[in-house]
Amino acid sequence: MKIPMARPLFDEETRQALLEVLNSGRLAQGLRVLEFEERFAEWAEVPFAIAVSNGTAALLLALMALEIGPEDEVITTPFTFAATANVILFLGARPVFADIQPSTLNLDPGEVERRITSRTRAIILVHLYGNPCEMEAFTELAERHGLALIEDAAHAPGALYRGQPVGSFGIGCFSFYATKNITTGEGGMITTQDPRLARRLRMLRDHGQSAKYVHEILGLNFRMTELQAALGIGQLQHIEAWNARRRAIAAFYTQHLRGVNPVETTPNSTSVYHLYTVRLAPGLRDAVRERLREVGVETGIHYPTPVYRQPLYQRLGYNESLPVAEAAAREVLSLPIHPALQDGEIRYVVEAMNAAIEDLGGK
């Protein structure tokens, strides 16, 4: 048996929609992109959604719209994919890393506040693994210090904090990469409550145009295609059911796995379990992963290296030591969780995991 970490699902209606786009001859940004934006905004409970080419573009454009650049600092998490911090560097600003919570592995609001300086312009938090950050604390912190709040919600479309969708607290940045809860192959979305910011984002993604051939500000091409939008519209119709399936699988894992410590969910929140991640002792983690590979269960490590320890950041002189992030990097292991998993496959993962831990002396 081979059980992958992700297996995208596409219904026949979506396949037909793709053919209709191809047959129309209109492949670049058009009416389907607009429809996807409108549907996503309604679903995410925000007035504005701006479709872009990928999740990294969403983060970059959010910073560009805020006019963040040299001399500015943006506080973020070290326990994330490098894109979260790289977009800050790309604009000449400085990423400032704060440590994470031991329970959820999300950015710690207290650690963020200790790193705020006169140069701090924004906070980029990450709803890691589909689990919302403590948005009440972050919203209050951002308002008190006059900071922009950017939500990296690449893992978390549909996640809720106190019943409110992520991406509706600050500037939401979503990814539709191939393995995400919603996929368009590549693609992304930015959400905001601010009409002026929405207008600026729309110009930035389209060469700074306020009208055709009227270049009002400096922008580039970060547009979404009609094919991507057709996929996104189809995916959005299933997202609630798919997220519910992810939660059911997570509950089964939590109930039946032995000898592991699942990463915790933030109180008063609803996770969408983009990943189901457990913590194991460092030596045991790697041995268990190899044992699972041998029996056909794919796993992942999200993430093996804190961003500030990446070669790029080492060359730039980053010498932080954030103990919670570094411990997590040594201990986390992600198991397959996606709505295409069959019940027999889920049981197989549990049996393989439990057997590996027992054989390797993890109990």
PDB file of N, CA, C and O in Angstrom, residues 169-236:
ATOM      1  N   PHE A 169      -9.267  39.107   9.960  1.00  0.00           N
ATOM      2  CA  PHE A 169      -8.811  39.934  11.084  1.00  0.00           C
ATOM      3  C   PHE A 169      -7.868  41.034  10.597  1.00  0.00           C
ATOM      4  O   PHE A 169      -7.949  42.175  11.036  1.00  0.00           O
ATOM      5  N   GLY A 170      -6.938  40.653   9.712  1.00  0.00           N
ATOM      6  CA  GLY A 170      -5.990  41.604   9.134  1.00  0.00           C
ATOM      7  C   GLY A 170      -6.031  41.483   7.623  1.00  0.00           C
ATOM      8  O   GLY A 170      -7.103  41.404   7.025  1.00  0.00           O
ATOM      9  N   ILE A 171      -4.866  41.463   6.995  1.00  0.00           N
ATOM     10  CA  ILE A 171      -4.764  41.196   5.558  1.00  0.00           C
ATOM     11  C   ILE A 171      -4.507  39.699   5.412  1.00  0.00           C
ATOM     12  O   ILE A 171      -3.471  39.191   5.846  1.00  0.00           O
ATOM     13  N   GLY A 172      -5.449  38.990   4.824  1.00  0.00           N
ATOM     14  CA  GLY A 172      -5.312  37.547   4.689  1.00  0.00           C
ATOM     15  C   GLY A 172      -4.582  37.170   3.409  1.00  0.00           C
ATOM     16  O   GLY A 172      -4.842  37.741   2.349  1.00  0.00           O
ATOM     17  N   CYS A 173      -3.672  36.214   3.511  1.00  0.00           N
ATOM     18  CA  CYS A 173      -2.907  35.732   2.354  1.00  0.00           C
ATOM     19  C   CYS A 173      -3.042  34.222   2.271  1.00  0.00           C
ATOM     20  O   CYS A 173      -2.583  33.504   3.163  1.00  0.00           O
ATOM     21  N   PHE A 174      -3.682  33.751   1.204  1.00  0.00           N
ATOM     22  CA  PHE A 174      -3.979  32.337   1.024  1.00  0.00           C
ATOM     23  C   PHE A 174      -3.177  31.770  -0.145  1.00  0.00           C
ATOM     24  O   PHE A 174      -2.880  32.473  -1.110  1.00  0.00           O
ATOM     25  N   SER A 175      -2.858  30.487  -0.034  1.00  0.00           N
ATOM     26  CA  SER A 175      -2.167  29.772  -1.105  1.00  0.00           C
ATOM     27  C   SER A 175      -3.053  28.659  -1.622  1.00  0.00           C
ATOM     28  O   SER A 175      -3.725  27.974  -0.856  1.00  0.00           O
ATOM     29  N   PHE A 176      -3.041  28.466  -2.944  1.00  0.00           N
ATOM     30  CA  PHE A 176      -3.770  27.367  -3.572  1.00  0.00           C
ATOM     31  C   PHE A 176      -2.801  26.415  -4.274  1.00  0.00           C
ATOM     32  O   PHE A 176      -3.086  25.882  -5.350  1.00  0.00           O
ATOM     33  N   TYR A 177      -1.651  26.212  -3.657  1.00  0.00           N
ATOM     34  CA  TYR A 177      -0.643  25.279  -4.174  1.00  0.00           C
ATOM     35  C   TYR A 177      -1.225  23.863  -4.235  1.00  0.00           C
ATOM     36  O   TYR A 177      -2.254  23.559  -3.612  1.00  0.00           O
ATOM     37  N   ALA A 178      -0.562  22.988  -4.948  1.00  0.00           N
ATOM     38  CA  ALA A 178      -1.106  21.669  -5.271  1.00  0.00           C
ATOM     39  C   ALA A 178      -1.502  20.843  -4.061  1.00  0.00           C
ATOM     40  O   ALA A 178      -2.427  20.018  -4.142  1.00  0.00           O
ATOM     41  N   THR A 179      -0.845  21.025  -2.914  1.00  0.00           N
ATOM     42  CA  THR A 179      -1.133  20.193  -1.742  1.00  0.00           C
ATOM     43  C   THR A 179      -2.078  20.850  -0.745  1.00  0.00           C
ATOM     44  O   THR A 179      -2.396  20.256   0.285  1.00  0.00           O
ATOM     45  N   LYS A 180      -2.527  22.068  -1.021  1.00  0.00           N
ATOM     46  CA  LYS A 180      -3.312  22.815  -0.037  1.00  0.00           C
ATOM     47  C   LYS A 180      -4.764  22.337   0.033  1.00  0.00           C
ATOM     48  O   LYS A 180      -5.225  21.563  -0.799  1.00  0.00           O
ATOM     49  N   ASN A 181      -5.489  22.812   1.043  1.00  0.00           N
ATOM     50  CA  ASN A 181      -6.882  22.402   1.241  1.00  0.00           C
ATOM     51  C   ASN A 181      -7.757  22.760   0.044  1.00  0.00           C
ATOM     52  O   ASN A 181      -8.719  22.075  -0.258  1.00  0.00           O
ATOM     53  N   ILE A 182      -7.459  23.888  -0.606  1.00  0.00           N
ATOM     54  CA  ILE A 182      -8.024  24.238  -1.911  1.00  0.00           C
ATOM     55  C   ILE A 182      -6.845  24.372  -2.865  1.00  0.00           C
ATOM     56  O   ILE A 182      -5.876  25.041  -2.531  1.00  0.00           O
ATOM     57  N   THR A 183      -6.916  23.762  -4.035  1.00  0.00           N
ATOM     58  CA  THR A 183      -5.800  23.883  -4.968  1.00  0.00           C
ATOM     59  C   THR A 183      -6.253  24.379  -6.331  1.00  0.00           C
ATOM     60  O   THR A 183      -7.320  24.012  -6.817  1.00  0.00           O
ATOM     61  N   THR A 184      -5.435  25.236  -6.915  1.00  0.00           N
ATOM     62  CA  THR A 184      -5.573  25.613  -8.328  1.00  0.00           C
ATOM     63  C   THR A 184      -4.269  25.299  -9.056  1.00  0.00           C
ATOM     64  O   THR A 184      -3.973  25.885 -10.091  1.00  0.00           O
ATOM     65  N   GLY A 185      -3.481  24.371  -8.505  1.00  0.00           N
ATOM     66  CA  GLY A 185      -2.145  24.062  -9.016  1.00  0.00           C
ATOM     67  C   GLY A 185      -1.146  25.015  -8.424  1.00  0.00           C
ATOM     68  O   GLY A 185      -0.297  24.660  -7.624  1.00  0.00           O
ATOM     69  N   GLU A 186      -1.199  26.246  -8.849  1.00  0.00           N
ATOM     70  CA  GLU A 186      -0.602  27.405  -8.187  1.00  0.00           C
ATOM     71  C   GLU A 186      -1.727  28.431  -8.086  1.00  0.00           C
ATOM     72  O   GLU A 186      -2.755  28.312  -8.753  1.00  0.00           O
ATOM     73  N   GLY A 187      -1.526  29.444  -7.287  1.00  0.00           N
ATOM     74  CA  GLY A 187      -2.556  30.467  -7.148  1.00  0.00           C
ATOM     75  C   GLY A 187      -2.621  30.957  -5.719  1.00  0.00           C
ATOM     76  O   GLY A 187      -2.090  30.314  -4.800  1.00  0.00           O
ATOM     77  N   GLY A 188      -3.241  32.110  -5.532  1.00  0.00           N
ATOM     78  CA  GLY A 188      -3.371  32.662  -4.191  1.00  0.00           C
ATOM     79  C   GLY A 188      -4.494  33.681  -4.138  1.00  0.00           C
ATOM     80  O   GLY A 188      -5.086  34.041  -5.159  1.00  0.00           O
ATOM     81  N   MET A 189      -4.788  34.141  -2.922  1.00  0.00           N
ATOM     82  CA  MET A 189      -5.841  35.124  -2.710  1.00  0.00           C
ATOM     83  C   MET A 189      -5.443  36.022  -1.544  1.00  0.00           C
ATOM     84  O   MET A 189      -4.852  35.553  -0.562  1.00  0.00           O
ATOM     85  N   ILE A 190      -5.770  37.314  -1.691  1.00  0.00           N
ATOM     86  CA  ILE A 190      -5.571  38.284  -0.614  1.00  0.00           C
ATOM     87  C   ILE A 190      -6.948  38.776  -0.180  1.00  0.00           C
ATOM     88  O   ILE A 190      -7.781  39.118  -1.038  1.00  0.00           O
ATOM     89  N   THR A 191      -7.198  38.829   1.120  1.00  0.00           N
ATOM     90  CA  THR A 191      -8.475  39.318   1.628  1.00  0.00           C
ATOM     91  C   THR A 191      -8.241  40.542   2.500  1.00  0.00           C
ATOM     92  O   THR A 191      -7.231  40.647   3.201  1.00  0.00           O
ATOM     93  N   THR A 192      -9.194  41.467   2.437  1.00  0.00           N
ATOM     94  CA  THR A 192      -9.073  42.687   3.229  1.00  0.00           C
ATOM     95  C   THR A 192     -10.443  43.318   3.447  1.00  0.00           C
ATOM     96  O   THR A 192     -11.371  43.113   2.657  1.00  0.00           O
ATOM     97  N   GLN A 193     -10.537  44.095   4.510  1.00  0.00           N
ATOM     98  CA  GLN A 193     -11.738  44.880   4.805  1.00  0.00           C
ATOM     99  C   GLN A 193     -11.628  46.296   4.250  1.00  0.00           C
ATOM    100  O   GLN A 193     -12.610  47.043   4.271  1.00  0.00           O
ATOM    101  N   ASP A 194     -10.467  46.690   3.754  1.00  0.00           N
ATOM    102  CA  ASP A 194     -10.155  48.067   3.410  1.00  0.00           C
ATOM    103  C   ASP A 194     -10.302  48.307   1.902  1.00  0.00           C
ATOM    104  O   ASP A 194      -9.527  47.758   1.112  1.00  0.00           O
ATOM    105  N   PRO A 195     -11.257  49.121   1.474  1.00  0.00           N
ATOM    106  CA  PRO A 195     -11.440  49.329   0.033  1.00  0.00           C
ATOM    107  C   PRO A 195     -10.255  49.998  -0.647  1.00  0.00           C
ATOM    108  O   PRO A 195      -9.939  49.690  -1.802  1.00  0.00           O
ATOM    109  N   ARG A 196      -9.576  50.910   0.041  1.00  0.00           N
ATOM    110  CA  ARG A 196      -8.413  51.576  -0.564  1.00  0.00           C
ATOM    111  C   ARG A 196      -7.267  50.587  -0.753  1.00  0.00           C
ATOM    112  O   ARG A 196      -6.568  50.620  -1.770  1.00  0.00           O
ATOM    113  N   LEU A 197      -7.075  49.725   0.241  1.00  0.00           N
ATOM    114  CA  LEU A 197      -6.034  48.707   0.125  1.00  0.00           C
ATOM    115  C   LEU A 197      -6.372  47.731  -0.999  1.00  0.00           C
ATOM    116  O   LEU A 197      -5.493  47.323  -1.769  1.00  0.00           O
ATOM    117  N   ALA A 198      -7.634  47.354  -1.112  1.00  0.00           N
ATOM    118  CA  ALA A 198      -8.053  46.436  -2.178  1.00  0.00           C
ATOM    119  C   ALA A 198      -7.761  47.035  -3.553  1.00  0.00           C
ATOM    120  O   ALA A 198      -7.262  46.345  -4.456  1.00  0.00           O
ATOM    121  N   ARG A 199      -8.069  48.313  -3.738  1.00  0.00           N
ATOM    122  CA  ARG A 199      -7.804  48.969  -5.022  1.00  0.00           C
ATOM    123  C   ARG A 199      -6.311  48.972  -5.328  1.00  0.00           C
ATOM    124  O   ARG A 199      -5.885  48.688  -6.460  1.00  0.00           O
ATOM    125  N   ARG A 200      -5.507  49.258  -4.317  1.00  0.00           N
ATOM    126  CA  ARG A 200      -4.056  49.292  -4.524  1.00  0.00           C
ATOM    127  C   ARG A 200      -3.521  47.894  -4.868  1.00  0.00           C
ATOM    128  O   ARG A 200      -2.673  47.740  -5.750  1.00  0.00           O
ATOM    129  N   LEU A 201      -4.046  46.875  -4.200  1.00  0.00           N
ATOM    130  CA  LEU A 201      -3.619  45.505  -4.481  1.00  0.00           C
ATOM    131  C   LEU A 201      -3.976  45.096  -5.915  1.00  0.00           C
ATOM    132  O   LEU A 201      -3.182  44.439  -6.591  1.00  0.00           O
ATOM    133  N   ARG A 202      -5.149  45.484  -6.373  1.00  0.00           N
ATOM    134  CA  ARG A 202      -5.550  45.151  -7.737  1.00  0.00           C
ATOM    135  C   ARG A 202      -4.627  45.809  -8.761  1.00  0.00           C
ATOM    136  O   ARG A 202      -4.314  45.219  -9.805  1.00  0.00           O
ATOM    137  N   MET A 203      -4.182  47.016  -8.473  1.00  0.00           N
ATOM    138  CA  MET A 203      -3.247  47.682  -9.378  1.00  0.00           C
ATOM    139  C   MET A 203      -1.867  47.026  -9.322  1.00  0.00           C
ATOM    140  O   MET A 203      -1.237  46.791 -10.365  1.00  0.00           O
ATOM    141  N   LEU A 204      -1.402  46.720  -8.134  1.00  0.00           N
ATOM    142  CA  LEU A 204      -0.069  46.139  -7.983  1.00  0.00           C
ATOM    143  C   LEU A 204       0.063  44.808  -8.712  1.00  0.00           C
ATOM    144  O   LEU A 204       1.121  44.491  -9.258  1.00  0.00           O
ATOM    145  N   ARG A 205      -1.010  44.017  -8.746  1.00  0.00           N
ATOM    146  CA  ARG A 205      -0.933  42.699  -9.407  1.00  0.00           C
ATOM    147  C   ARG A 205      -0.994  42.816 -10.925  1.00  0.00           C
ATOM    148  O   ARG A 205      -0.805  41.836 -11.635  1.00  0.00           O
ATOM    149  N   ASP A 206      -1.313  44.009 -11.434  1.00  0.00           N
ATOM    150  CA  ASP A 206      -1.539  44.184 -12.866  1.00  0.00           C
ATOM    151  C   ASP A 206      -0.751  45.380 -13.392  1.00  0.00           C
ATOM    152  O   ASP A 206      -1.305  46.299 -13.992  1.00  0.00           O
ATOM    153  N   HIS A 207       0.565  45.369 -13.141  1.00  0.00           N
ATOM    154  CA  HIS A 207       1.471  46.397 -13.666  1.00  0.00           C
ATOM    155  C   HIS A 207       1.118  47.811 -13.204  1.00  0.00           C
ATOM    156  O   HIS A 207       1.443  48.788 -13.887  1.00  0.00           O
ATOM    157  N   GLY A 208       0.449  47.925 -12.067  1.00  0.00           N
ATOM    158  CA  GLY A 208       0.122  49.240 -11.527  1.00  0.00           C
ATOM    159  C   GLY A 208      -0.957  49.976 -12.281  1.00  0.00           C
ATOM    160  O   GLY A 208      -1.113  51.195 -12.122  1.00  0.00           O
ATOM    161  N   GLN A 209      -1.761  49.245 -13.081  1.00  0.00           N
ATOM    162  CA  GLN A 209      -2.770  49.891 -13.913  1.00  0.00           C
ATOM    163  C   GLN A 209      -4.056  50.180 -13.131  1.00  0.00           C
ATOM    164  O   GLN A 209      -4.601  49.300 -12.477  1.00  0.00           O
ATOM    165  N   SER A 210      -4.527  51.415 -13.227  1.00  0.00           N
ATOM    166  CA  SER A 210      -5.849  51.759 -12.713  1.00  0.00           C
ATOM    167  C   SER A 210      -6.899  51.634 -13.801  1.00  0.00           C
ATOM    168  O   SER A 210      -8.092  51.521 -13.518  1.00  0.00           O
ATOM    169  N   ALA A 211      -6.474  51.662 -15.045  1.00  0.00           N
ATOM    170  CA  ALA A 211      -7.291  51.398 -16.225  1.00  0.00           C
ATOM    171  C   ALA A 211      -6.329  50.907 -17.301  1.00  0.00           C
ATOM    172  O   ALA A 211      -5.108  51.030 -17.152  1.00  0.00           O
ATOM    173  N   LYS A 212      -6.845  50.353 -18.359  1.00  0.00           N
ATOM    174  CA  LYS A 212      -5.974  49.780 -19.385  1.00  0.00           C
ATOM    175  C   LYS A 212      -5.012  50.831 -19.922  1.00  0.00           C
ATOM    176  O   LYS A 212      -5.432  51.913 -20.376  1.00  0.00           O
ATOM    177  N   TYR A 213      -3.717  50.511 -19.824  1.00  0.00           N
ATOM    178  CA  TYR A 213      -2.616  51.360 -20.269  1.00  0.00           C
ATOM    179  C   TYR A 213      -2.489  52.653 -19.455  1.00  0.00           C
ATOM    180  O   TYR A 213      -1.828  53.598 -19.889  1.00  0.00           O
ATOM    181  N   VAL A 214      -3.093  52.681 -18.273  1.00  0.00           N
ATOM    182  CA  VAL A 214      -2.904  53.807 -17.353  1.00  0.00           C
ATOM    183  C   VAL A 214      -2.172  53.259 -16.132  1.00  0.00           C
ATOM    184  O   VAL A 214      -2.766  52.627 -15.259  1.00  0.00           O
ATOM    185  N   HIS A 215      -0.847  53.488 -16.070  1.00  0.00           N
ATOM    186  CA  HIS A 215      -0.003  52.908 -15.025  1.00  0.00           C
ATOM    187  C   HIS A 215       0.172  53.935 -13.910  1.00  0.00           C
ATOM    188  O   HIS A 215       1.016  54.824 -13.989  1.00  0.00           O
ATOM    189  N   GLU A 216      -0.618  53.791 -12.877  1.00  0.00           N
ATOM    190  CA  GLU A 216      -0.680  54.775 -11.806  1.00  0.00           C
ATOM    191  C   GLU A 216       0.429  54.591 -10.774  1.00  0.00           C
ATOM    192  O   GLU A 216       0.945  55.553 -10.219  1.00  0.00           O
ATOM    193  N   ILE A 217       0.776  53.323 -10.474  1.00  0.00           N
ATOM    194  CA  ILE A 217       1.839  53.013  -9.519  1.00  0.00           C
ATOM    195  C   ILE A 217       2.718  51.922 -10.119  1.00  0.00           C
ATOM    196  O   ILE A 217       2.382  51.338 -11.157  1.00  0.00           O
ATOM    197  N   LEU A 218       3.827  51.645  -9.464  1.00  0.00           N
ATOM    198  CA  LEU A 218       4.727  50.595  -9.937  1.00  0.00           C
ATOM    199  C   LEU A 218       4.195  49.233  -9.509  1.00  0.00           C
ATOM    200  O   LEU A 218       4.054  48.949  -8.328  1.00  0.00           O
ATOM    201  N   GLY A 219       3.885  48.403 -10.485  1.00  0.00           N
ATOM    202  CA  GLY A 219       3.434  47.046 -10.210  1.00  0.00           C
ATOM    203  C   GLY A 219       4.029  46.093 -11.220  1.00  0.00           C
ATOM    204  O   GLY A 219       4.746  46.500 -12.145  1.00  0.00           O
ATOM    205  N   LEU A 220       3.715  44.815 -11.051  1.00  0.00           N
ATOM    206  CA  LEU A 220       4.182  43.782 -11.974  1.00  0.00           C
ATOM    207  C   LEU A 220       3.023  42.838 -12.275  1.00  0.00           C
ATOM    208  O   LEU A 220       1.893  43.090 -11.845  1.00  0.00           O
ATOM    209  N   ASN A 221       3.296  41.753 -12.950  1.00  0.00           N
ATOM    210  CA  ASN A 221       2.244  40.803 -13.310  1.00  0.00           C
ATOM    211  C   ASN A 221       2.172  39.698 -12.267  1.00  0.00           C
ATOM    212  O   ASN A 221       3.025  38.806 -12.230  1.00  0.00           O
ATOM    213  N   PHE A 222       1.156  39.748 -11.421  1.00  0.00           N
ATOM    214  CA  PHE A 222       0.882  38.697 -10.450  1.00  0.00           C
ATOM    215  C   PHE A 222      -0.545  38.179 -10.628  1.00  0.00           C
ATOM    216  O   PHE A 222      -1.192  37.774  -9.671  1.00  0.00           O
ATOM    217  N   ARG A 223      -1.049  38.213 -11.866  1.00  0.00           N
ATOM    218  CA  ARG A 223      -2.446  37.865 -12.119  1.00  0.00           C
ATOM    219  C   ARG A 223      -2.682  36.352 -12.053  1.00  0.00           C
ATOM    220  O   ARG A 223      -1.791  35.559 -12.306  1.00  0.00           O
ATOM    221  N   MET A 224      -3.920  35.999 -11.747  1.00  0.00           N
ATOM    222  CA  MET A 224      -4.386  34.617 -11.818  1.00  0.00           C
ATOM    223  C   MET A 224      -4.967  34.364 -13.199  1.00  0.00           C
ATOM    224  O   MET A 224      -5.529  35.265 -13.828  1.00  0.00           O
ATOM    225  N   THR A 225      -4.864  33.125 -13.692  1.00  0.00           N
ATOM    226  CA  THR A 225      -5.435  32.769 -14.987  1.00  0.00           C
ATOM    227  C   THR A 225      -6.882  32.294 -14.841  1.00  0.00           C
ATOM    228  O   THR A 225      -7.329  31.924 -13.745  1.00  0.00           O
ATOM    229  N   GLU A 226      -7.600  32.280 -15.964  1.00  0.00           N
ATOM    230  CA  GLU A 226      -8.963  31.772 -15.972  1.00  0.00           C
ATOM    231  C   GLU A 226      -9.015  30.278 -15.646  1.00  0.00           C
ATOM    232  O   GLU A 226      -9.964  29.800 -15.011  1.00  0.00           O
ATOM    233  N   LEU A 227      -7.988  29.536 -16.076  1.00  0.00           N
ATOM    234  CA  LEU A 227      -7.947  28.105 -15.753  1.00  0.00           C
ATOM    235  C   LEU A 227      -7.819  27.894 -14.252  1.00  0.00           C
ATOM    236  O   LEU A 227      -8.511  27.039 -13.670  1.00  0.00           O
ATOM    237  N   GLN A 228      -6.940  28.649 -13.610  1.00  0.00           N
ATOM    238  CA  GLN A 228      -6.802  28.547 -12.163  1.00  0.00           C
ATOM    239  C   GLN A 228      -8.111  28.888 -11.461  1.00  0.00           C
ATOM    240  O   GLN A 228      -8.526  28.218 -10.516  1.00  0.00           O
ATOM    241  N   ALA A 229      -8.756  29.950 -11.924  1.00  0.00           N
ATOM    242  CA  ALA A 229     -10.005  30.373 -11.296  1.00  0.00           C
ATOM    243  C   ALA A 229     -11.096  29.319 -11.454  1.00  0.00           C
ATOM    244  O   ALA A 229     -11.880  29.081 -10.532  1.00  0.00           O
ATOM    245  N   ALA A 230     -11.163  28.674 -12.629  1.00  0.00           N
ATOM    246  CA  ALA A 230     -12.152  27.615 -12.835  1.00  0.00           C
ATOM    247  C   ALA A 230     -11.925  26.475 -11.849  1.00  0.00           C
ATOM    248  O   ALA A 230     -12.888  25.921 -11.284  1.00  0.00           O
ATOM    249  N   LEU A 231     -10.667  26.125 -11.643  1.00  0.00           N
ATOM    250  CA  LEU A 231     -10.360  25.115 -10.628  1.00  0.00           C
ATOM    251  C   LEU A 231     -10.789  25.585  -9.248  1.00  0.00           C
ATOM    252  O   LEU A 231     -11.398  24.837  -8.473  1.00  0.00           O
ATOM    253  N   GLY A 232     -10.470  26.833  -8.923  1.00  0.00           N
ATOM    254  CA  GLY A 232     -10.791  27.355  -7.596  1.00  0.00           C
ATOM    255  C   GLY A 232     -12.279  27.392  -7.318  1.00  0.00           C
ATOM    256  O   GLY A 232     -12.719  27.069  -6.202  1.00  0.00           O
ATOM    257  N   ILE A 233     -13.079  27.785  -8.301  1.00  0.00           N
ATOM    258  CA  ILE A 233     -14.530  27.810  -8.131  1.00  0.00           C
ATOM    259  C   ILE A 233     -15.050  26.413  -7.807  1.00  0.00           C
ATOM    260  O   ILE A 233     -15.882  26.216  -6.912  1.00  0.00           O
ATOM    261  N   GLY A 234     -14.540  25.426  -8.538  1.00  0.00           N
ATOM    262  CA  GLY A 234     -14.948  24.046  -8.281  1.00  0.00           C
ATOM    263  C   GLY A 234     -14.519  23.560  -6.909  1.00  0.00           C
ATOM    264  O   GLY A 234     -15.291  22.890  -6.203  1.00  0.00           O
ATOM    265  N   GLN A 235     -13.308  23.895  -6.516  1.00  0.00           N
ATOM    266  CA  GLN A 235     -12.804  23.467  -5.212  1.00  0.00           C
ATOM    267  C   GLN A 235     -13.597  24.099  -4.072  1.00  0.00           C
ATOM    268  O   GLN A 235     -13.879  23.459  -3.059  1.00  0.00           O
ATOM    269  N   LEU A 236     -13.947  25.363  -4.240  1.00  0.00           N
ATOM    270  CA  LEU A 236     -14.632  26.089  -3.174  1.00  0.00           C
ATOM    271  C   LEU A 236     -15.981  25.459  -2.842  1.00  0.00           C
ATOM    272  O   LEU A 236     -16.449  25.545  -1.701  1.00  0.00           O
TER     273      LEU A 236
END
